[in-house]
Short mmCIF file of C-alpha atoms in Angstrom, two decimals:
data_model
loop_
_atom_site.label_atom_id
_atom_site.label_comp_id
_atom_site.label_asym_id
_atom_site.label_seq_id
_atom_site.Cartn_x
_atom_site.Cartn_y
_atom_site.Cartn_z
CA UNK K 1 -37.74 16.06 8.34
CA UNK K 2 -35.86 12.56 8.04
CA UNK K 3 -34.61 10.46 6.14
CA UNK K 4 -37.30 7.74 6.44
CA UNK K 5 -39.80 10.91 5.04
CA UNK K 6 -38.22 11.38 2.55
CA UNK K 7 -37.90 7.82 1.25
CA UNK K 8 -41.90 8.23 1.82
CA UNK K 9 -41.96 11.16 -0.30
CA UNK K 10 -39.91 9.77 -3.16
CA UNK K 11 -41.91 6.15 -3.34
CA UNK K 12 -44.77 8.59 -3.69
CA UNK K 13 -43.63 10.61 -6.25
CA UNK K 14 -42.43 7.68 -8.57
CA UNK K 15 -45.44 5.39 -8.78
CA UNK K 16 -48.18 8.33 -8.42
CA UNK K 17 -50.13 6.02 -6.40
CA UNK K 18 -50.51 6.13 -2.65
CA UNK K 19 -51.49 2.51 -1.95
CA UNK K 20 -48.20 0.97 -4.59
CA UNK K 21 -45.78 3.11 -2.80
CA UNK K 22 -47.04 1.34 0.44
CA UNK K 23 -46.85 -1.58 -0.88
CA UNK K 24 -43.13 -1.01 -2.26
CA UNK K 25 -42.22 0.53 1.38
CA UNK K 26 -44.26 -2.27 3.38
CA UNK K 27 -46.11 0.19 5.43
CA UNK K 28 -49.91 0.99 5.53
CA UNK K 29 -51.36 3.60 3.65
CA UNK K 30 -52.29 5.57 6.39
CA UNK K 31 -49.31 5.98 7.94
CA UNK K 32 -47.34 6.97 4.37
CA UNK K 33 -50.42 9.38 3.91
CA UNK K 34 -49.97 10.95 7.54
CA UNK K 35 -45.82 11.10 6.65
CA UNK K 36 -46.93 13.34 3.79
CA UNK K 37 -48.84 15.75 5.00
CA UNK K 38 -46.79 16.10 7.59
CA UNK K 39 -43.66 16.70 5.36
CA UNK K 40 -46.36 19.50 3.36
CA UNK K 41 -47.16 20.73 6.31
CA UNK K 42 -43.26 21.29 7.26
CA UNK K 43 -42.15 22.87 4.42
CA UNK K 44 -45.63 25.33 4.24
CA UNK K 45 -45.98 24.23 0.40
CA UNK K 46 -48.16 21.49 -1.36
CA UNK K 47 -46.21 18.75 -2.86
CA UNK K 48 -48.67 16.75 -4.47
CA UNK K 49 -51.85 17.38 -6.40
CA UNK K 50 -54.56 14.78 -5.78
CA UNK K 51 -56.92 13.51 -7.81
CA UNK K 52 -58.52 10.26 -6.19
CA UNK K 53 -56.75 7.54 -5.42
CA UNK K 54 -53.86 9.12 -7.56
CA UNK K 55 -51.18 12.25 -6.64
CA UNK K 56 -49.24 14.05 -9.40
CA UNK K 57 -46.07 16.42 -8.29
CA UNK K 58 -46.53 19.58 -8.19
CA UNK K 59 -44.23 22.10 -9.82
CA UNK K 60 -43.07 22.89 -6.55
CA UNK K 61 -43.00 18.86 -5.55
CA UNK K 62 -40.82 17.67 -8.86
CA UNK K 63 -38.12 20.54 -7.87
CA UNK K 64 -38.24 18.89 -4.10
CA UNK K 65 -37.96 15.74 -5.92
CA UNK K 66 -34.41 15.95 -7.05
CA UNK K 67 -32.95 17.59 -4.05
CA UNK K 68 -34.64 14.40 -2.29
CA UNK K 69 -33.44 12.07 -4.59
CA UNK K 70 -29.71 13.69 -4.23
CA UNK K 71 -30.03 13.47 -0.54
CA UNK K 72 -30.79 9.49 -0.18
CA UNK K 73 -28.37 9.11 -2.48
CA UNK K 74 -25.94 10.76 -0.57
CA UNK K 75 -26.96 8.97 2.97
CA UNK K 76 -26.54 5.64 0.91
CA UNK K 77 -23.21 6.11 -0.68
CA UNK K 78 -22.19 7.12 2.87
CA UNK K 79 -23.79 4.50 4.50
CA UNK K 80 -21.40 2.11 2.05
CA UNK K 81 -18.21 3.84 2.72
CA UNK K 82 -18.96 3.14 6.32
CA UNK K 83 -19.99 -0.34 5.50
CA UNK K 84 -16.43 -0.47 3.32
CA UNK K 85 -14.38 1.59 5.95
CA UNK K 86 -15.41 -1.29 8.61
CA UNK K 87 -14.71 -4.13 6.69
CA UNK K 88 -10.70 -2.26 5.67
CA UNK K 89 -11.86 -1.74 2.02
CA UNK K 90 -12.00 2.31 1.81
CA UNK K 91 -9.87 5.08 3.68
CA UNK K 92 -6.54 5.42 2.97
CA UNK K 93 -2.70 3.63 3.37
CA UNK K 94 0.37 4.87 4.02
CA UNK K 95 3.06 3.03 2.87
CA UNK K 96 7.00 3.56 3.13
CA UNK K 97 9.13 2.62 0.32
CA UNK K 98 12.74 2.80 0.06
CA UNK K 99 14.97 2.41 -3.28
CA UNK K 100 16.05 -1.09 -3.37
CA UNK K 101 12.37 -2.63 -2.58
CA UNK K 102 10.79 -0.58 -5.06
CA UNK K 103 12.61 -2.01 -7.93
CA UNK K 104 11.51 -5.58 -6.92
CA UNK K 105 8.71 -7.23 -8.85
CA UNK K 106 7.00 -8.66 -5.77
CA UNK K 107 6.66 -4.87 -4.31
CA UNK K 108 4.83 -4.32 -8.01
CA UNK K 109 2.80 -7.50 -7.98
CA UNK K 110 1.80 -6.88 -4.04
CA UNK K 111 0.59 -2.92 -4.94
CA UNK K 112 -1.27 -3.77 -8.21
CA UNK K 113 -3.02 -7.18 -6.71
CA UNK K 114 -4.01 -4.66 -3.32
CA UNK K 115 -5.16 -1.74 -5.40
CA UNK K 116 -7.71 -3.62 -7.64
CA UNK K 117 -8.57 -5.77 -4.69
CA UNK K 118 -9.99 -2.46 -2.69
CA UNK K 119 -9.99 0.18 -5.49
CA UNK K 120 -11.43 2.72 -2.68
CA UNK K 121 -8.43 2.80 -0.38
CA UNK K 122 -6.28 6.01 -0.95
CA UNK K 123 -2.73 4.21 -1.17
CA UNK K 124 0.27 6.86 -0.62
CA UNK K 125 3.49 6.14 -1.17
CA UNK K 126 6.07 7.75 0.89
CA UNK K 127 9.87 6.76 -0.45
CA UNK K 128 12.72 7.15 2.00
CA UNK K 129 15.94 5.63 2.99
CA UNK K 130 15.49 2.55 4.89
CA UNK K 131 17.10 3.70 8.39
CA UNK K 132 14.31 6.70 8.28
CA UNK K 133 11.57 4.50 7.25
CA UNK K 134 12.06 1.95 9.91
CA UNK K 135 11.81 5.06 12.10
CA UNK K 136 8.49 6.31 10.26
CA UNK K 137 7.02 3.13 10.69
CA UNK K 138 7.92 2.77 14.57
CA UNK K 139 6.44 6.57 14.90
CA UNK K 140 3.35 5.95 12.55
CA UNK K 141 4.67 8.23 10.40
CA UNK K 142 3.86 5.30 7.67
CA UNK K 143 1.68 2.45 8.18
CA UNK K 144 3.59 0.06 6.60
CA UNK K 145 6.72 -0.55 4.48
CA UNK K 146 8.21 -2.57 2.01
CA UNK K 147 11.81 -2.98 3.21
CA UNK K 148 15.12 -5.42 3.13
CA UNK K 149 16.09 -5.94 6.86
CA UNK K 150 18.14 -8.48 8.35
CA UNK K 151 15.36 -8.57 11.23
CA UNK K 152 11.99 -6.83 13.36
CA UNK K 153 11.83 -5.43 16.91
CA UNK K 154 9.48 -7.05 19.37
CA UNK K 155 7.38 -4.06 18.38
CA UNK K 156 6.97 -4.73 15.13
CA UNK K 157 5.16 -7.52 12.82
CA UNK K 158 6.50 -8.27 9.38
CA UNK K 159 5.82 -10.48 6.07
CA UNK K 160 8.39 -12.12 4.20
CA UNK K 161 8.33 -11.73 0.76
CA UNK K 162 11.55 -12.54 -0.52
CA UNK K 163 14.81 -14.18 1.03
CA UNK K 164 18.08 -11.66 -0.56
CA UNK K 165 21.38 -13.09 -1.09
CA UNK K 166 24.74 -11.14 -0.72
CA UNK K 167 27.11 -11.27 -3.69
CA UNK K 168 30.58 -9.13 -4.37
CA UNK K 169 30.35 -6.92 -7.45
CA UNK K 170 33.43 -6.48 -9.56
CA UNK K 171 34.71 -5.56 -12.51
CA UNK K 172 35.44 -7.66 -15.75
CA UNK K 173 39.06 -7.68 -15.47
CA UNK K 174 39.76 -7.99 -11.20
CA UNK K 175 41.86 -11.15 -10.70
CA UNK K 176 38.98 -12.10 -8.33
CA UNK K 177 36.48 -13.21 -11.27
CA UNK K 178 38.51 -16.26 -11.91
CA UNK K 179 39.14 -17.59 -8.41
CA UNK K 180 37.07 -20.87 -7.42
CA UNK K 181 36.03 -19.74 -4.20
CA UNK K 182 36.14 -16.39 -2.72
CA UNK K 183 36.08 -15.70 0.92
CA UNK K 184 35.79 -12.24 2.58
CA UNK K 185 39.88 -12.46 3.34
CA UNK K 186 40.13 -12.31 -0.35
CA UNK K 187 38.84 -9.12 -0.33
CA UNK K 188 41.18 -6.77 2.09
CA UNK K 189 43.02 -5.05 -0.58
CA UNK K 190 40.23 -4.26 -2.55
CA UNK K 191 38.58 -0.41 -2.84
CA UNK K 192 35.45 -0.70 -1.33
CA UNK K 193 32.12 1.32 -2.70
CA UNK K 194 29.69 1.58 0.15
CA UNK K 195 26.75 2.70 1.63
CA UNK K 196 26.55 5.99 4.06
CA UNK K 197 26.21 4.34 7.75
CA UNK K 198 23.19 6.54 8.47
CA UNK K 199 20.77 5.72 5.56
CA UNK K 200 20.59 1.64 6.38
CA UNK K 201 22.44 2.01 10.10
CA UNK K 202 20.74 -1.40 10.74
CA UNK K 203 22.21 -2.99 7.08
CA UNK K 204 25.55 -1.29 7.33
CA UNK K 205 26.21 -2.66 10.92
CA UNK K 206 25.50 -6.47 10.36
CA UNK K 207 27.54 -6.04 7.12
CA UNK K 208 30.53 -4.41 9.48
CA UNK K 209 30.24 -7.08 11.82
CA UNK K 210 30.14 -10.18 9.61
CA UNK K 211 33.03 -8.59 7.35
CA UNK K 212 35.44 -8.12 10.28
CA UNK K 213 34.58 -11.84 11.71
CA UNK K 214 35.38 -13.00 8.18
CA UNK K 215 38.87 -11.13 8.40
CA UNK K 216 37.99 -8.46 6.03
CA UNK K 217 38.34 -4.77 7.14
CA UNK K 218 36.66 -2.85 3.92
CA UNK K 219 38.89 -0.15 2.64
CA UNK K 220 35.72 2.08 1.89
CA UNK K 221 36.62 4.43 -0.83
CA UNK K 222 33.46 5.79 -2.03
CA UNK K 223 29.88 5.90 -0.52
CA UNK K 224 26.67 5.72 -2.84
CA UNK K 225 23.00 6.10 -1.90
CA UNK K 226 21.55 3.32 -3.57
CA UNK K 227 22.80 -0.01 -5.31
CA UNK K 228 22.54 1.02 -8.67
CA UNK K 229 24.66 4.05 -8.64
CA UNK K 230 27.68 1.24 -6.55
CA UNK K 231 27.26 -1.12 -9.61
CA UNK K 232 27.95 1.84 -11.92
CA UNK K 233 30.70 3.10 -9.73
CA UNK K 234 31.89 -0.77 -9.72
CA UNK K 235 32.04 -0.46 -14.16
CA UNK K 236 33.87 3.01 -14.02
CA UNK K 237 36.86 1.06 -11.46
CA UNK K 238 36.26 3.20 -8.23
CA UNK K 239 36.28 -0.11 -6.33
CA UNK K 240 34.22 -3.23 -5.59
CA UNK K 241 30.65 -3.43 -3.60
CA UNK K 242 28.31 -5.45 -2.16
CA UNK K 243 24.57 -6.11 -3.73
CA UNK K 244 22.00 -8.19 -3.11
CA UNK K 245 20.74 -10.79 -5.75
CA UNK K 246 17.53 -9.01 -6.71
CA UNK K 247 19.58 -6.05 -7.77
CA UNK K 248 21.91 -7.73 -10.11
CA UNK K 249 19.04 -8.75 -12.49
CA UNK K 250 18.53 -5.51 -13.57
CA UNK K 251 22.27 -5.11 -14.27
CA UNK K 252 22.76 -5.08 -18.28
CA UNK K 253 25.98 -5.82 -20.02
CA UNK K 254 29.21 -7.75 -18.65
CA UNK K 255 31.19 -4.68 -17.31
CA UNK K 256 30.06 -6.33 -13.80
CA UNK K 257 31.01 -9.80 -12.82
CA UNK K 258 28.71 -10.83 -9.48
CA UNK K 259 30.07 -13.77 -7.48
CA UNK K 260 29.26 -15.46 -3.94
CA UNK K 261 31.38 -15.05 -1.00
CA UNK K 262 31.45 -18.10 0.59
CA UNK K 263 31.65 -16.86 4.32
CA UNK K 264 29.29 -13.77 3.46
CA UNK K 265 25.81 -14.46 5.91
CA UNK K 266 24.49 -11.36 6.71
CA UNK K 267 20.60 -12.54 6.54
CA UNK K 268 18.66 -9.88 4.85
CA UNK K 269 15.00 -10.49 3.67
CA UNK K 270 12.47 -7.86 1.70
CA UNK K 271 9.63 -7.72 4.25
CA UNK K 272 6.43 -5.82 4.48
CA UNK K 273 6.48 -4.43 7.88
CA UNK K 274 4.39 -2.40 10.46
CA UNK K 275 3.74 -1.53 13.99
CA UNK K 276 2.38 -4.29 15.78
CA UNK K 277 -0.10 -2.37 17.39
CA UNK K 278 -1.24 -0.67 14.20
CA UNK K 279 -4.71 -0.47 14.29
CA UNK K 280 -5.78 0.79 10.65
CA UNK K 281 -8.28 -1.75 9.14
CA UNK K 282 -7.01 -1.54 5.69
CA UNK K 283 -3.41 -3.04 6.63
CA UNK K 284 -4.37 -6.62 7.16
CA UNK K 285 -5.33 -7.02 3.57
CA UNK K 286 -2.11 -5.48 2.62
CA UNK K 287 -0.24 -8.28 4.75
CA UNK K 288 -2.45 -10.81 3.40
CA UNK K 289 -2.21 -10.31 -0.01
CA UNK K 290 1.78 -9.47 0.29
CA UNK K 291 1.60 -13.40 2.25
CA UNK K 292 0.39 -14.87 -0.61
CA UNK K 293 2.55 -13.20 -2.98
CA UNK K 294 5.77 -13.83 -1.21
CA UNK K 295 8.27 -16.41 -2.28
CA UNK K 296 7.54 -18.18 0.64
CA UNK K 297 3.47 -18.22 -0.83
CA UNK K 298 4.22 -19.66 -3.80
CA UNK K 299 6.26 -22.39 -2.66
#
């Protein structure tokens, strides 16, 4: 039994007429008469009941009907997640997220644009620090992530979405707020609220470096896992910080006062990034879509 027999079997059955379901197949009546019998003769039961040039179902034939019916369905919906697979619009998507990038609006508008673009992708979201998801997506642990770095290994292909801005956070009443221009010299008596050097080792680095070639050795104080919890720490008086410009939109109130540092370049972008040499075939909508999205795609 196959599937083209069955297709026979079910023309057949629906127009109760031999020479139309030929016609509707485009195959001679003999050889769709032949396919019958020889499907009857398979099973050991009469399908049909014939009376002429017409066949009826038999009671046995109208039960085979809907297991046959359930079965081309079933080689045609999988027949179109092949078809969808191939072309990168079903499977599934890992993608990395860590804190910072998830609160952006392009991260939101890139996810919701993909997701009813190819509604039968399985998208999963894995959220982790940034220093670990660089590492997932070097491993494969991830396919992909949405990430602020300050650049990409050889190894490693990325999409710019947004270009990030350092600022100093501080609070209302610091002397600082006032001053024209601030410089990161300004800043070595100040209580610094930082990062832990292993969740953003890449981050926390550049930031070392281009603080201590600015004159500015950062008195750190207090470490905080993500901005949000620094800008609070920043309002209670633990210290001062450094956030990027995305952050300090979502930052109600005037208990924080953000202003540049005028020798502060420490380039750090949000990127969508993956393994060069990923080969999933749902990915390169992902990048395309996040491309069009970007800041640098609406420009």
């Amino acid at each position: 039994m196959d599937i083209r027999t069955l297709r026979y079997f079910v023309a057949a059955a629906e127009t109760e007429n031999l020479s139309r379901a030929s016609e509707r197949l485009n195959v001679v009546q003999s050889a769709l008469s032949h396919q019958i019998h020889g499907l009857e003769k398979q099973l050991g039961v009469q399908l049909f009941i014939r009376t002429g040039r017409r066949v009826h179902l038999s009671e046995i034939g109208r039960i085979f009907l809907e297991d046959a019916r359930a079965v081309l369905e079933a080689v045609d919906t999988a027949k179109l997640r092949v078809d969808q697979a191939a072309k990168g619009a079903a499977g599934e998507l890992r993608i990395g997220i860590e804190t910072n990038s998830s609160r952006n609006v392009l991260v939101s508008e890139t996810l919701l644009a993909y997701r009813a673009a190819f509604p039968y992708v399985a998208v999963h979201l894995v959220p982790m620090p940034s220093g670990r998801l660089l590492e997932a997506i070097v491993s494969g642990g991830v396919d992909a992530g949405f990430i602020y770095v300050s650049g990409t290994s050889p190894e490693l292909s990325a999409v710019l979405l947004q270009k990030a801005n350092w600022l100093v956070a501080l609070p209302r009443d610091s002397k600082l707020v006032n001053r024209g221009t601030i410089r990161l010299k300004d800043l070595k008596d100040e209580p610094f609220i930082w990062w832990p050097a292993n969740t953003s080792p890449v981050i926390n680095d550049s930031m070392l470096a281009t603080c201590l070639a600015g004159g500015l050795v950062p008195d750190i104080v207090q470490e905080a896992y993500n901005e949000i919890m620094m800008i609070n720490l920043v309002a209670a008086g633990f210290g001062i910080c450094f956030v990027i410009d995305a952050v300090t939109r979502q930052w109600p109130g005037d208990m924080v006062i953000f202003r540049k540092v005028e020798d502060l370049s420490s380039p750090l972008n949000l990127s969508l990034v993956w393994r060069r040499d990923n080969d999933a075939l749902t990915l390169p909508h992902l990048a395309s879509i996040a491309e069009k999205l970007s800041d640098a795609g609406h420009a």
